[in-house]
Structure formats: C-alpha cells, structure tokens
Coordinates of C-alpha atoms and ligand atoms in Angstrom, one line a residue:
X1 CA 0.0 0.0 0.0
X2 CA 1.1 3.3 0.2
X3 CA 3.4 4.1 3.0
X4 CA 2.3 6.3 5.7
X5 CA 5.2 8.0 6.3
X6 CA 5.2 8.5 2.2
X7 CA 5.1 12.8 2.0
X8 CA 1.3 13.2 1.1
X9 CA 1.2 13.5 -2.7
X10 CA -0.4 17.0 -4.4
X11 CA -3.9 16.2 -5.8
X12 CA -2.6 17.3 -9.4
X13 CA -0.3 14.3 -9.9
X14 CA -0.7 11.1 -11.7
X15 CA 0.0 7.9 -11.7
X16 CA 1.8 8.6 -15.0
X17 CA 4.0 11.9 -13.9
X18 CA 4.8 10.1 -10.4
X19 CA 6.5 7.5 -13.0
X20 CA 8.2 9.7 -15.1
X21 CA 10.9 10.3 -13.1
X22 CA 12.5 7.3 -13.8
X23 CA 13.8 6.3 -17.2
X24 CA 11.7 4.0 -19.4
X25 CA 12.8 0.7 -19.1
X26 CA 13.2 -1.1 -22.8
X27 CA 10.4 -3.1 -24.1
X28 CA 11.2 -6.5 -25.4
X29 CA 8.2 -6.8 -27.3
X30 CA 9.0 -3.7 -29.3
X31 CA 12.5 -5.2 -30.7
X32 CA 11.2 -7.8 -33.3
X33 CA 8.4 -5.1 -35.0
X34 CA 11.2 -2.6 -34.8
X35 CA 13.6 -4.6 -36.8
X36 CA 10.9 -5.3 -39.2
X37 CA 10.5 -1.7 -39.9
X38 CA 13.9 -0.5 -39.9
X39 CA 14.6 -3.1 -42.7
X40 CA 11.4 -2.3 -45.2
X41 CA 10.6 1.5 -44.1
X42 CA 10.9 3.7 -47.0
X43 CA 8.4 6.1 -46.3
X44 CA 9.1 9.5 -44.8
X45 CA 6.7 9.4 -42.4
X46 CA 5.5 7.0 -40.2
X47 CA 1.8 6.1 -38.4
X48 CA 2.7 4.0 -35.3
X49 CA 0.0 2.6 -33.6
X50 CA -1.5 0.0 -31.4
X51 CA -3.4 -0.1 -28.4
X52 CA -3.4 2.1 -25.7
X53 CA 0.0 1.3 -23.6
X54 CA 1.8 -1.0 -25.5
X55 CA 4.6 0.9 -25.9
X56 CA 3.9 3.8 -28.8
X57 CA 6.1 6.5 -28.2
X58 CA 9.0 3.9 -27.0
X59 CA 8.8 2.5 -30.6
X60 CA 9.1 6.1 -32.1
X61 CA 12.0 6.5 -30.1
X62 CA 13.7 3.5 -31.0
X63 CA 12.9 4.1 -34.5
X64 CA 14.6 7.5 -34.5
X65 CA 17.4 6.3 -32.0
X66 CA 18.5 3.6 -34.6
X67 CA 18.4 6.3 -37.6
X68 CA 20.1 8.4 -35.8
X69 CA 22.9 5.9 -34.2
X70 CA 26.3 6.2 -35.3
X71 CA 27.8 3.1 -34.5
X72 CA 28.3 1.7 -38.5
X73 CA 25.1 0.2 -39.2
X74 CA 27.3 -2.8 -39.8
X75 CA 27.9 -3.1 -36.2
X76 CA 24.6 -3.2 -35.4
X77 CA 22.4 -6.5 -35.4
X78 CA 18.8 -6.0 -37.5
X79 CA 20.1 -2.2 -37.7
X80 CA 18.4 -1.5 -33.8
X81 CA 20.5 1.3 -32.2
X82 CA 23.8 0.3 -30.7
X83 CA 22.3 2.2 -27.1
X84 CA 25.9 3.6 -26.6
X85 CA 27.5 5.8 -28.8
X86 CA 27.2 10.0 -28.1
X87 CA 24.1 9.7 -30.2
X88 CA 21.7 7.5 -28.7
X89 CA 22.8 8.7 -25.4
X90 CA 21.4 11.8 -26.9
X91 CA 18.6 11.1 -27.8
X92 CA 17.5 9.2 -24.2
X93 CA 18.6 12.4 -22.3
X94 CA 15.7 14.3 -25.3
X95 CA 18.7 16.4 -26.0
X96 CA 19.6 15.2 -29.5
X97 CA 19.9 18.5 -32.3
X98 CA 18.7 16.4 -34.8
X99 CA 15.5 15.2 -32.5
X100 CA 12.3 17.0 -32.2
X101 CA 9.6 15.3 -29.7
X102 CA 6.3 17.3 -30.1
X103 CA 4.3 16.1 -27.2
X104 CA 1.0 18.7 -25.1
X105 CA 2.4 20.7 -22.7
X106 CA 0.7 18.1 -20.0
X107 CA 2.3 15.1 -21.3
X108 CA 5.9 16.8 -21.2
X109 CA 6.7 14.3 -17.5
X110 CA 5.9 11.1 -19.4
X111 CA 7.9 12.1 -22.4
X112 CA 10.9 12.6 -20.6
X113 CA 10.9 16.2 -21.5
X114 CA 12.1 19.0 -18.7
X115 CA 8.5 20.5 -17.3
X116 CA 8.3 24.1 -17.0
X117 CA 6.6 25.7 -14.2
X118 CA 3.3 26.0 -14.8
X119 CA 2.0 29.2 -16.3
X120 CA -0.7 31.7 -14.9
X121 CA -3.2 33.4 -16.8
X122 CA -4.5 36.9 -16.2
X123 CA -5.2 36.9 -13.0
X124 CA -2.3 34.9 -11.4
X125 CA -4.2 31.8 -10.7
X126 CA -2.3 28.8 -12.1
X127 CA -3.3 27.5 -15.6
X128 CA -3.9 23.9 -16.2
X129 CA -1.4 22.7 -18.7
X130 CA -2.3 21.7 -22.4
X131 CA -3.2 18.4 -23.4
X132 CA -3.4 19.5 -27.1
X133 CA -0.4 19.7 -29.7
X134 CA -0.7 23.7 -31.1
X135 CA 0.6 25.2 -34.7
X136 CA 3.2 26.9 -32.1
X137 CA 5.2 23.8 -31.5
X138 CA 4.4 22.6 -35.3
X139 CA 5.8 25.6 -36.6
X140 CA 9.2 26.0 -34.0
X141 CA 10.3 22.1 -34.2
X142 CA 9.8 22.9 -38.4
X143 CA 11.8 26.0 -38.5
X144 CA 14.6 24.5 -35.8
X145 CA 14.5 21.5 -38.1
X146 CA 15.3 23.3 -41.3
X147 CA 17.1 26.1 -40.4
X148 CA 19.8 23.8 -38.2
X149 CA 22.8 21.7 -39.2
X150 CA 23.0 19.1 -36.7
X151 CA 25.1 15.6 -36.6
X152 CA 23.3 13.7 -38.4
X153 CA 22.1 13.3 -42.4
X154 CA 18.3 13.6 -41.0
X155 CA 16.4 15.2 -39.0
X156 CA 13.5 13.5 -36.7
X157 CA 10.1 14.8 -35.6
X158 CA 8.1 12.3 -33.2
X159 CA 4.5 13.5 -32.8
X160 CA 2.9 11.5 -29.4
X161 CA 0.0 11.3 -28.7
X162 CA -0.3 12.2 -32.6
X163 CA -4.1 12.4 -32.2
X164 CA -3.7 15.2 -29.5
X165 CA -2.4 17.8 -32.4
X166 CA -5.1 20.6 -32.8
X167 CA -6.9 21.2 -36.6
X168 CA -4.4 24.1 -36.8
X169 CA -1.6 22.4 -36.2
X170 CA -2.3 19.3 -38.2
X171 CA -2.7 21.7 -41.1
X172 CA 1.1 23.1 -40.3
X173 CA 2.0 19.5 -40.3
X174 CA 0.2 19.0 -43.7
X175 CA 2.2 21.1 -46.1
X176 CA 5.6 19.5 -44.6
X177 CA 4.8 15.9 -44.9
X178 CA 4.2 17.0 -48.8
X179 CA 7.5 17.7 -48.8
X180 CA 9.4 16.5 -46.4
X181 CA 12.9 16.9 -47.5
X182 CA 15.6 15.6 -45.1
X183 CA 13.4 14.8 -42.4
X184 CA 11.2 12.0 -40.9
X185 CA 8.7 12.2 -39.3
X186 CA 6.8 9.2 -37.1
X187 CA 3.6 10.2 -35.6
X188 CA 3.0 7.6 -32.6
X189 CA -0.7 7.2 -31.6
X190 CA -3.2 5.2 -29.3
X191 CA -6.1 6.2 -31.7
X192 CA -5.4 6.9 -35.4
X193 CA -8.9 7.0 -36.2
X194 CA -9.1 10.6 -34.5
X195 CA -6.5 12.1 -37.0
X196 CA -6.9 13.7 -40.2
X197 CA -7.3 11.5 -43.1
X198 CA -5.1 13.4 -45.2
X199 CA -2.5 13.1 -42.2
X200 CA -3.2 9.5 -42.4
X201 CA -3.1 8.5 -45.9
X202 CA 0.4 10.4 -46.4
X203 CA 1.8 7.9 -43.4
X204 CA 3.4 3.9 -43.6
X205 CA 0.9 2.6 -41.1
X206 CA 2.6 0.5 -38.6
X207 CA 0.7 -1.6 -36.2
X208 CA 1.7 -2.6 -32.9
X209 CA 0.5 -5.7 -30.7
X210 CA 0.2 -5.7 -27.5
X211 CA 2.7 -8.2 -25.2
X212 CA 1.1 -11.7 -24.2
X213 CA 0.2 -12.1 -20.7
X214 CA 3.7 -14.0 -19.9
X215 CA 5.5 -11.1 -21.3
X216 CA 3.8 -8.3 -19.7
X217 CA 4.3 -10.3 -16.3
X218 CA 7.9 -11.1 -17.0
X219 CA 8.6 -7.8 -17.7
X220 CA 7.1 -5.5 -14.9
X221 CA 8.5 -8.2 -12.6
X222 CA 12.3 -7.8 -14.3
X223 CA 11.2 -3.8 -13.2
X224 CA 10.9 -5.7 -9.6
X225 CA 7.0 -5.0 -9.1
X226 CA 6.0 -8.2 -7.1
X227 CA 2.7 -9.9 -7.2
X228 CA 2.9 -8.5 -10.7
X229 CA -0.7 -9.9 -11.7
X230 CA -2.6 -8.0 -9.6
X231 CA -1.4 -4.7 -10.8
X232 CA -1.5 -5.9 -14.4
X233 CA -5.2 -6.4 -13.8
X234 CA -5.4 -3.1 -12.1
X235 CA -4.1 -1.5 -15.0
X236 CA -6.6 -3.6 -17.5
X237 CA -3.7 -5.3 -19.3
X238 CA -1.4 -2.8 -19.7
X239 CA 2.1 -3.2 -18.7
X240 CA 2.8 0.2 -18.7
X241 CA 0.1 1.3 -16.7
X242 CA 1.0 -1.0 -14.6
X243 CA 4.6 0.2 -14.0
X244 CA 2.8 3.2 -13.2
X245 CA 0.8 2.5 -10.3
X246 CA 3.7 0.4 -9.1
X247 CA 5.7 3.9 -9.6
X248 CA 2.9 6.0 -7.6
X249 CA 3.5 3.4 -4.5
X250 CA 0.3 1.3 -5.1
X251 CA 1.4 -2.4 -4.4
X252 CA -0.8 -5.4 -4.7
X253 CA -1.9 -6.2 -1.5
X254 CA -3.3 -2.4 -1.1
X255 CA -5.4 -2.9 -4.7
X256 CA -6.1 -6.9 -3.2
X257 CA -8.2 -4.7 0.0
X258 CA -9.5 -1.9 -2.0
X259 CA -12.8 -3.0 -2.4
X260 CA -13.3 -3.8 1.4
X261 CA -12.1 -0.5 2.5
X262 CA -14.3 1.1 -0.2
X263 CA -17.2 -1.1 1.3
X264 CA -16.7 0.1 4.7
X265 CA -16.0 3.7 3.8
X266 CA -12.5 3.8 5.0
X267 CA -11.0 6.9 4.0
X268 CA -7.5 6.6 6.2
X269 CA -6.0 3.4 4.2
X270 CA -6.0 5.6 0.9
X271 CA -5.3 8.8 2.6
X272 CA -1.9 9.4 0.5
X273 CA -3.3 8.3 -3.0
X274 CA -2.6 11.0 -5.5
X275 CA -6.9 12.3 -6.5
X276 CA -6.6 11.0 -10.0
X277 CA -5.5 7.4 -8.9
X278 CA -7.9 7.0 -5.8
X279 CA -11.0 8.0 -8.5
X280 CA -9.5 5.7 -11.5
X281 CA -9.9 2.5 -8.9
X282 CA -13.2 3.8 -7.8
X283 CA -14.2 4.1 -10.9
X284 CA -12.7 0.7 -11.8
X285 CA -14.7 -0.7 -8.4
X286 CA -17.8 0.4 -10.2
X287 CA -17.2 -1.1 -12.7
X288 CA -16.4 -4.5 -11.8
X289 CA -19.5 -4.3 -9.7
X290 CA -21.4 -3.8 -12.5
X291 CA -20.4 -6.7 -14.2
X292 CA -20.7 -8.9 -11.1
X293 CA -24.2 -7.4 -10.7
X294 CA -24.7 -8.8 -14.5
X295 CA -23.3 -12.2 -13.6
X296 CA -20.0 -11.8 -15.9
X297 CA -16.2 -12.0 -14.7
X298 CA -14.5 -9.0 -13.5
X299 CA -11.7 -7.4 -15.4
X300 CA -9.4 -5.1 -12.5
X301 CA -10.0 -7.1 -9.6
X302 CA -10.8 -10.0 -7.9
X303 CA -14.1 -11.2 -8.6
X304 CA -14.1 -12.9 -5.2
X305 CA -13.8 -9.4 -3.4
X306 CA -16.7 -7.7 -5.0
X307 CA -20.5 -7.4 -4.4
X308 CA -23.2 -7.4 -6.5
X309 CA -25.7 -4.1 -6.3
X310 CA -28.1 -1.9 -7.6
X311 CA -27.8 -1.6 -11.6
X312 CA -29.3 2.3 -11.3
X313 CA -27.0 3.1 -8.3
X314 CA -23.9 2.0 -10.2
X315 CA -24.5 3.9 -13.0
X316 CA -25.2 7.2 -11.1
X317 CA -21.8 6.9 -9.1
X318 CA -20.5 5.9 -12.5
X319 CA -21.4 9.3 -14.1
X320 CA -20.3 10.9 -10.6
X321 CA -17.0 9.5 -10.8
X322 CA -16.4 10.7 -14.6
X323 CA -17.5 14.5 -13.7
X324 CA -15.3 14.1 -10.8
X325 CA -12.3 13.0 -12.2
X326 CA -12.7 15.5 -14.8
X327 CA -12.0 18.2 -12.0
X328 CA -9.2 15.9 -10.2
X329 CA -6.4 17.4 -11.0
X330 CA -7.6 20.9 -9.8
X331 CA -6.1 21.7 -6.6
X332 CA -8.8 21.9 -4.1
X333 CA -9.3 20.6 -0.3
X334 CA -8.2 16.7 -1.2
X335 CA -8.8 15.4 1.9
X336 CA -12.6 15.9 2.3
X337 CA -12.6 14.4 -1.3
X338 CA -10.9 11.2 0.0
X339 CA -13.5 11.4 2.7
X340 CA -16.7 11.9 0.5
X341 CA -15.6 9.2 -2.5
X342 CA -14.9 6.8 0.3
X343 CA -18.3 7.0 2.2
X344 CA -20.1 6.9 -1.5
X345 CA -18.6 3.7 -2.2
X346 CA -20.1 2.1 0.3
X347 CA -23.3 1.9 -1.8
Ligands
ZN401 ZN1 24.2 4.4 -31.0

C-alpha cells in the first residue's frame, strides 16, 4: 500500500507523472516489430499505432534512436540502435539537435521532456497545462528542423499522442509531410482513427501488438514490481500502466483490500493516494460491480472481493465518478474528497 510515512502527494499528480521520473525501461516486445520496420521502411513518415499502452512513443524512439545511431550500421544487429554511442545517449537524455519530440504541454513528465513551471493566466491563478499539440510547437520544431545543421544526415520529428495535435496544427503538419525533404517524421498514436485523413493516408501505417500475458508479467517483474498480476489487472492489461501505479506506491496487496475499505468507507488506508489514482480505482470498483451485478467476470479485480448491487446506483456513481475525475487534477481541499468518495462507495 502506500506508505504512511510517504510525504502526502499533491492532488494534481498522476500515476503517469509520479512514473516519469525514472527512465523508461526497454520493451522486449518492441525489438522484433522494430527490426521489421527499420529493414522495409521507405516512407518519410510513419503512423505508429496500437493499443493504448503497448509501448507507442518507445517504438518512435527506438525508430529514431537507430536512424540516428552512429555506430556503423554494420555493427549493429537487425540495424536497432547500438544504445551507446554520443548519439543514442542523446537522444534518451531528449537532448539530440537532430531530435524533435512534439508532445502537449501536460504530457511533457511522461515524455521525458524538462517540465516548466506551470503558467498563470491573467489573473495569477495557475493555468492547467495543455493536453493539445498547437501550430506553435508545429511551426518551432519545423523552422529549428530546417534552419539547423545538426550531426546527423536527418532530421526527426516524433509527434505522441499524434491524435492530440489541434486542426491548426495538423494543417502546419500537412504542407511539410508534402515535402518533407531531409526529415522524418513518425507520428505515434493510441487512436489513429481521430486524426486527419489526409495526415493519415500520407503515413506507412505500422501496427503494434500488444505483449502476451507472460511477457507483460515477466517484464514489470524484471522492473521488480511483485505480485505482478494483480497490478496488471489493475491497469486492464497494460504493462505500462502497470509500471505506473507500481511507480505511484500502489502495491498489490493495497489494490487486493481496496474493495473492502471502499465497502466500509475507509478513508485513512488511501489517505496518501494522488486524486486522480484514488478515483480511476473507484471508478474501476464500479465497474467490476457492474459486471458482477450482471453475472459476468470482472476485469481489474478479484471477482471474489466484489459485491453485487443496484444496476441504477452503479450507473449514477458511474457518471459521478467521470464529472469528478474531470476536476481531479484541480487543486482543491483533497482530503474531504478522499472522505466523500470513500463514504459513497459504500453503496
Ligand atoms: Zn548508437
């Protein structure tokens, strides 16, 4: 669970910037579609895609780590980065010349990328950071791209999540991946069906799968997250997301008494939970319930922990739980919320 003596976390942070702190660990199952690509790409720009979690934004990186590599491709097994030379260093400390990574302004943790402090607007309140991809970063990471000699023959632009770029900015994009000239671009996505056509139909798709069951587990427990299972579940399948919560100090035997604390209203046991990660598994309790209720398996937890209720009752704390976590990351008084969500799970 997470420790007591663990500095209580602001209500603003999630499970995914608590992670980002630490490096991204490499992701065995994106090696072999990797190699694939690196030996039959010939398009300027790439679509990557896949599920949600399986590793989208790590692919784009290893696609423009091993272009940009300068160990002699000979040297270099199925042409995948040599992961040592001044280059690829480069490009895992985001610092490469030749490397643009256009990610929203609220996804800057997870990408690695240095966070700025956030802004304030008018009247000096703090601004909630973007989640969209604007023309300004379209048009900067263009002009630094072609006005620049760097070290290398190319340069890269990874777009993540590439369905986050705004109708002005996908426009920008447009006219370049035209004509492209010396640079590449890979556009990494969890939902290509939310881009552009015309963005679409000028890309190499490439499809990612997600890892089998044994991989995902062998992995996050090579990352040292024990009881590995449970939080797999937690995160619906995706490794990842999984690392994550292991990263925000959830552990298995916390998730394992979630539901009865949530039965019994108990507020203290989930006292330190960043907002964001206390209503996900609420909204994950819900949901399992629901399916109990219905008489089919439960997907995040154990079906053995959960009791059936009231279809209607469900669904209203359902809804509640979706406007509420769309205000989560506001600062406000985070303690009465922990309070209040607890004593409403108890339905
Ligand atoms: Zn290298």
């Amino acid at each position: 669970m997470v420790s007591s003596t663990r500095r209580s976390a602001p209500a603003r942070e999630s499970a995914a910037s608590a992670a980002a702190a630490a490096p991204r660990p490499p992701l065995p199952w994106l090696d072999a579609p990797l190699a694939q690509v690196l030996a039959t790409q010939r398009a300027h720009a790439l679509l990557v895609y896949g599920p949600q979690g399986v590793g989208q934004l790590d692919f784009a990186l290893g696609l423009a780590r091993a272009w940009l590599c300068e160990t002699p491709a000979a040297a270099r097994p199925q042409g995948l980065a040599c992961g040592h030379c001044a280059a690829c260093h480069l490009v895992d400390e985001r610092s490469h010349p030749d490397l643009r990574l256009i990610v929203p302004e609220a996804q800057r943790a997870e990408a690695g990328l240095p966070v700025d402090e956030a802004g304030s607007d008018d009247e000096g309140k703090k601004r909630k950071p973007s989640r969209e991809i604007k023309v300004d970063q379209i048009r900067t990471a263009l002009n630094f791209a072609e006005l620049t000699a760097g070290r290398a023959a190319h340069k890269v632009l990874v777009l993540f999540p590439a369905e986050a770029i705004n109708p002005i900015a996908a426009n920008a994009l447009l006219k370049t991946l035209e004509e492209p000239g010396a640079m590449r671009f890979v556009l990494a996505s969890g939902a290509p069906q939310a881009l552009l056509p015309t963005i679409r139909s000028r890309c190499q798709a490439v499809q990612l799968q997600m890892p089998t069951r044994e991989e995902a587990l062998a992995w996050l427990g090579a990352q040292g997250v024990a009881d590995a299972a449970v939080l797999l579940d937690a995160a619906g399948g995706q490794p990842q997301a999984a690392l994550a919560l292991h990263a925000a100090g959830l552990d298995a035997a916390a998730w394992r008494q979630f539901p009865q604390w949530a039965a019994q209203g108990q507020a203290a046991p989930v006292a330190g939970w960043p907002l964001p990660l206390l209503i996900d598994a609420l909204a994950k309790l819900c949901h399992d319930r629901a399916l109990v209720t219905l008489g089919q398996p439960a997907r995040y937890f154990a079906h053995s922990e959960l009791r059936a209720g009231n279809l209607d009752a469900l669904t209203r704390w359902a809804a509640d739980l979706r406007r509420r976590s769309r205000v989560a990351e506001h600062p406000f008084s985070a303690g009465l919320a922990v309070e209040a969500l607890m004593l409403q799970a108890r339905l």
